[in-house]
Amino acid sequence: MDSLRNSLQRLDPRSGHGADEPVSREREGNRFAQLRGSDFVESIPFWLPATLLVLLFVYGAIGWNVAISFTGWSGLGQPDYTNFTLEMYRQMPADQNFRASLRNTVALLVAFTSVSLVVGLGLALLVDRKIRFENTFRTIYLLPMALSFVVTAIFWSWMYASDGLINTTLAAVGLEALAFDWLGDPRFKLAAVIFALVWQFSGYCMIVYLAGLRSIPDDHYEAARIDGASTLTLYRRVIIPQLRSSTIGATVVLMVFALKAFDFIYVMFGDNPGRSADILAVTMYRQAFSASEWAYGAAIAVVLFALALTIIGPYAYTQYKRGAL
Amino acid sequence: MATETSDESGLTGTVSDLSLNRVALYGALLAFVGLYLSPLYSGLTTSFKTQQAFTQTSPLQPPIELLPVPHLEGFTIDPWLTAGSELAFSMINSFAMVIPATVLSALLGSLTAYGLTKVDWRGQAFLLALFLAAVFIPYQAVLVPLRQFWSIVDISSLHERGELVELTITHIAYGIPICTILFRSYYQTLDDELIEAARLDGASLARIYRKIVLPLSLPMFAVTLIYQFTQVWNDFLFALVLLSNRANYVVTLELNALQGSMATDYGVQMAGAFIAALPTILVYIMFGEQFAKGQTL
Amino acid sequence: MADLTLDDVSKVFVENDGNEITAVDDVSLEIDDGEFLVLVGPSGCGKSTTLRMVAGLETVSSGEIRLDDRVINDRQPKERDIAMVFQSYALYPHMTVRENMSFGLEESTDMPDDEIASVVAEAAEMLGIDELLDRKPDDLSGGQQQRVALGRAIVRDPEVFLLDEPLSNLDAKLRAQMRTELQRLQEELDVATIYVTHDQTEAMTMADKIAILDDGQLQQVGTPLECYHEPENLFVAGFIGEPSMNFFDVSLDTADERLVHDDFDYALSAETQSALDGTEALVLGIRPEDISIGGDADDDHRYETVVDVVEPMGNENNVYLTFEEGDGSETFVATIDGLERVEEGERVVAHVPEDAIHVFDRRTGRALRNRRLESETATEPQL
């Protein structure tokens, strides 16, 4: 009898409603899973043109690029698609420039991503403390994101110049010993680039984290306070763990950006920044468009693409699994 | 709230400690403001300095000195005039390219998101995954084929402005994925029953888009247009690869060329950077809210 | 004006992983012109899917939907001559009330503008929203939005009127008020109507005919009183009525002519026993209002019980009774007059009259015997 009662409880319309209603939507089927043949046909004009453009320009081009990387195409003339070879990939390991720029790319990726996240989180926590003029502060921190890398590279070239703001400020406070030739000294080149890129991107991290912070209900702060947590504990144990998805989203964006960071370095140093600051994106351009080593450039682009895939792939997959698509 | 918490934790106790906390907070915020604005500040001061003032004063110092007596000897707007005349044609090129590229990619993104979100059929999720992945693709992976493609579909041979058309189409194609994803996230929040009601009211898919979805998407159009405008205006890579005729240079490319030709004249470089950035800075200041929204979606 | 027929209608969804889910399973229904049919069932029973198939928002996997003699399975929603009121009202937020109400006529008819305007004005007056015509939906209260949604459907002058939980977003007071108003409106329009709800109170009070759906299958179709007093199975018996019917798992002892439960025995008349047809595993059902309290435990259908909890409702009390004090023994509920005083812990005698009992086959759930219904003594349904 108990089991019967239990099974009937499920049917009790009073206990059922509110919470069950979304479930019913699911059980009664995806609302749009109604494939009406005519709807599909009618919807084609809406998505097909854009889809074709994307398939051609993005995926078609990627495939084409892979194909080119298997040819030995260089110089003037056209690629020969009849003779595929792995030669381009074979020569990579021995290419000192390639190895240096791969190393620099990974260093840039790791340092830029982690520092940007930390600075962005710090900014978000500062801005989130019910401050006055919050909008103004936010606007200033995010401003660099609205600027072109060409613009920021020009600003920072001047910042880093021997008589630029950084060195003159250091001199003014008696730290002349720390005034270096930031963009000329191989020891600092990459770090200088990373610092400037962090400057440009930390505001982005800030707003991602702010959005995450704002989505945490006030109850959590209040509950933690009633539990007697100090501010530090509150953030460390309650708030920051809830920013996980913000962190993942921002990390993917930053890492993918780091892979293709081209404009900034190109404008600062031209197409050959030297071993200490060369990255794959620049090497690729130099090989293909400056040296006309098209196939080799394409092969480096394939490596870049593969690196990006290792970052995007898992992200897109988890998004898909979570039904976020 | 935060200050009260530290109060309860027993670390601090008095009102003056609390305000001290607050002072430290604003101190940190202002220090960051200094850091974030310093490159712009040094650029701004430098762009208004005469050559003499430039060599004699630190970039920290403004060109106008008020003490001991106000004098304007170091102040000039010449760098701005020089940079302005150098960049003028490329600004026009940029606008001519950016406006159609932005509007068309946003419109196509909206239409695609509508077709893939509000009308369902199998394979949607797959297509959307392709669009999402396309947002993140490093453009280096398509540069060589892109150059090949536009040498085959050679619009530039038809007209001297053909290169700009090629660049515009390229930006539209590569802008579609992010625009679609932005609109899709918005359309997902749109009540499905609204669309169904319109269908029962007898409207076709096109009419539903035109009469219901489009009017309701206007806020999202603002976000997307601002995002795309900033992206396309600021682009350098595609322009670098596709534009060869100096007359077709967009402003980012011309600014880079300016930097090369005026390597020592930081004043002109800085003024040029500001001029090139002005449209995006204005858009950013006027539509900061929408700009931030586009970045976080 | 038309009759709507559903003939063995099924809906099968195929999930992403390839699993098939039958949301609606061979449902057959007839809704006559002017009839108000309420489709009721718990969440996820398939009632909304059924409605959406009629609307044309969902394809029909098998079976036929007919309007008079025309099969409308493959017609576009707009070609079906139906109008629908959505749960969320689905008012177009950027249009005024007038534009909302005109939109359907503009899209699906050739009606000239001035005629549309007069139809809209007429419907608005009928619903008492003529003052609101130039406002936007966001400026309206929930009740007003509800009226606009109704108005939008009415102006279409449809053959069939579909309502999907239209009152669920209103507060309790307004819901009761709109219930009567909807009924009045439907009578005035005199058009076949399907009304979907999970709320059995709405079903009982509004329907000409109730169709009860569970797990995609039609359980019973009948007038509210038929469903209440003569449920065809356990599900309907438990679903309709508030508080729910009491159920006891019992077995039939043919030798002693009684039903045996862990806590009590229930003697059966020959007449009742013959209805059971020798089935042994049974469920005994009794509506709370059919149990009375008082008297002595001197005959077969009176039992010593202990009052566990009393829920005073004002006009009546719901009294939860157990056979023995302490845990272990289950409670059942009796509804007694609100002025009768009963204390928790008090020992009372509960009377379960034989003419009011229902007996179900425990295995199939089918009703073997329903309460005896003499029209003049039939108790009012308790909702």
mmCIF file of C-alpha atoms in Angstrom, chain A residues 54 59 315 319 324-325, chain B residues 105-106 108-114 116-117 124-136 175-188 220 223-224 227 293-294 296-297:
data_model
loop_
_atom_site.group_PDB
_atom_site.id
_atom_site.type_symbol
_atom_site.label_atom_id
_atom_site.label_comp_id
_atom_site.label_asym_id
_atom_site.label_seq_id
_atom_site.Cartn_x
_atom_site.Cartn_y
_atom_site.Cartn_z
ATOM 1 C CA VAL A 54 31.678 30.149 -43.339
ATOM 2 C CA TYR A 59 36.649 25.390 -43.236
ATOM 3 C CA TYR A 315 35.896 23.494 -24.682
ATOM 4 C CA GLN A 319 29.783 23.136 -24.165
ATOM 5 C CA ALA A 324 25.015 25.054 -24.217
ATOM 6 C CA LEU A 325 24.884 24.991 -27.979
ATOM 7 C CA SER B 105 27.856 40.494 -40.914
ATOM 8 C CA ALA B 106 25.464 41.506 -38.140
ATOM 9 C CA LEU B 108 23.633 37.705 -41.697
ATOM 10 C CA GLY B 109 24.444 36.641 -38.137
ATOM 11 C CA SER B 110 20.955 37.570 -37.013
ATOM 12 C CA LEU B 111 19.278 35.766 -39.914
ATOM 13 C CA THR B 112 21.421 32.682 -39.400
ATOM 14 C CA ALA B 113 20.850 32.589 -35.668
ATOM 15 C CA TYR B 114 17.112 32.899 -36.291
ATOM 16 C CA LEU B 116 19.217 27.888 -36.536
ATOM 17 C CA THR B 117 17.529 28.703 -33.239
ATOM 18 C CA GLN B 124 21.541 22.417 -36.064
ATOM 19 C CA ALA B 125 23.785 21.649 -33.126
ATOM 20 C CA PHE B 126 26.454 20.452 -35.517
ATOM 21 C CA LEU B 127 26.300 23.618 -37.607
ATOM 22 C CA LEU B 128 26.363 25.747 -34.493
ATOM 23 C CA ALA B 129 29.413 23.885 -33.229
ATOM 24 C CA LEU B 130 31.081 24.734 -36.543
ATOM 25 C CA PHE B 131 30.192 28.395 -36.082
ATOM 26 C CA LEU B 132 31.433 28.397 -32.490
ATOM 27 C CA ALA B 133 34.730 26.785 -33.441
ATOM 28 C CA ALA B 134 35.117 29.270 -36.282
ATOM 29 C CA VAL B 135 35.050 32.096 -33.747
ATOM 30 C CA PHE B 136 38.283 30.844 -32.246
ATOM 31 C CA GLY B 175 32.511 38.069 -38.758
ATOM 32 C CA ILE B 176 29.497 35.839 -39.309
ATOM 33 C CA PRO B 177 30.429 33.166 -36.734
ATOM 34 C CA ILE B 178 30.717 35.522 -33.772
ATOM 35 C CA CYS B 179 27.649 37.498 -34.859
ATOM 36 C CA THR B 180 25.653 34.274 -35.150
ATOM 37 C CA ILE B 181 26.765 33.120 -31.710
ATOM 38 C CA LEU B 182 25.935 36.510 -30.177
ATOM 39 C CA PHE B 183 22.464 36.556 -31.715
ATOM 40 C CA ARG B 184 21.842 32.939 -30.904
ATOM 41 C CA SER B 185 22.483 33.440 -27.219
ATOM 42 C CA TYR B 186 19.924 36.225 -27.367
ATOM 43 C CA TYR B 187 17.339 34.315 -29.361
ATOM 44 C CA GLN B 188 17.532 31.427 -26.944
ATOM 45 C CA MET B 220 21.294 42.856 -29.630
ATOM 46 C CA VAL B 223 25.790 45.006 -29.117
ATOM 47 C CA THR B 224 26.764 43.137 -32.265
ATOM 48 C CA TYR B 227 31.484 44.554 -31.395
ATOM 49 C CA LYS B 293 28.205 42.891 -23.250
ATOM 50 C CA GLY B 294 29.652 41.871 -26.599
ATOM 51 C CA THR B 296 31.402 38.701 -22.285
ATOM 52 C CA LEU B 297 28.850 36.736 -24.282
#
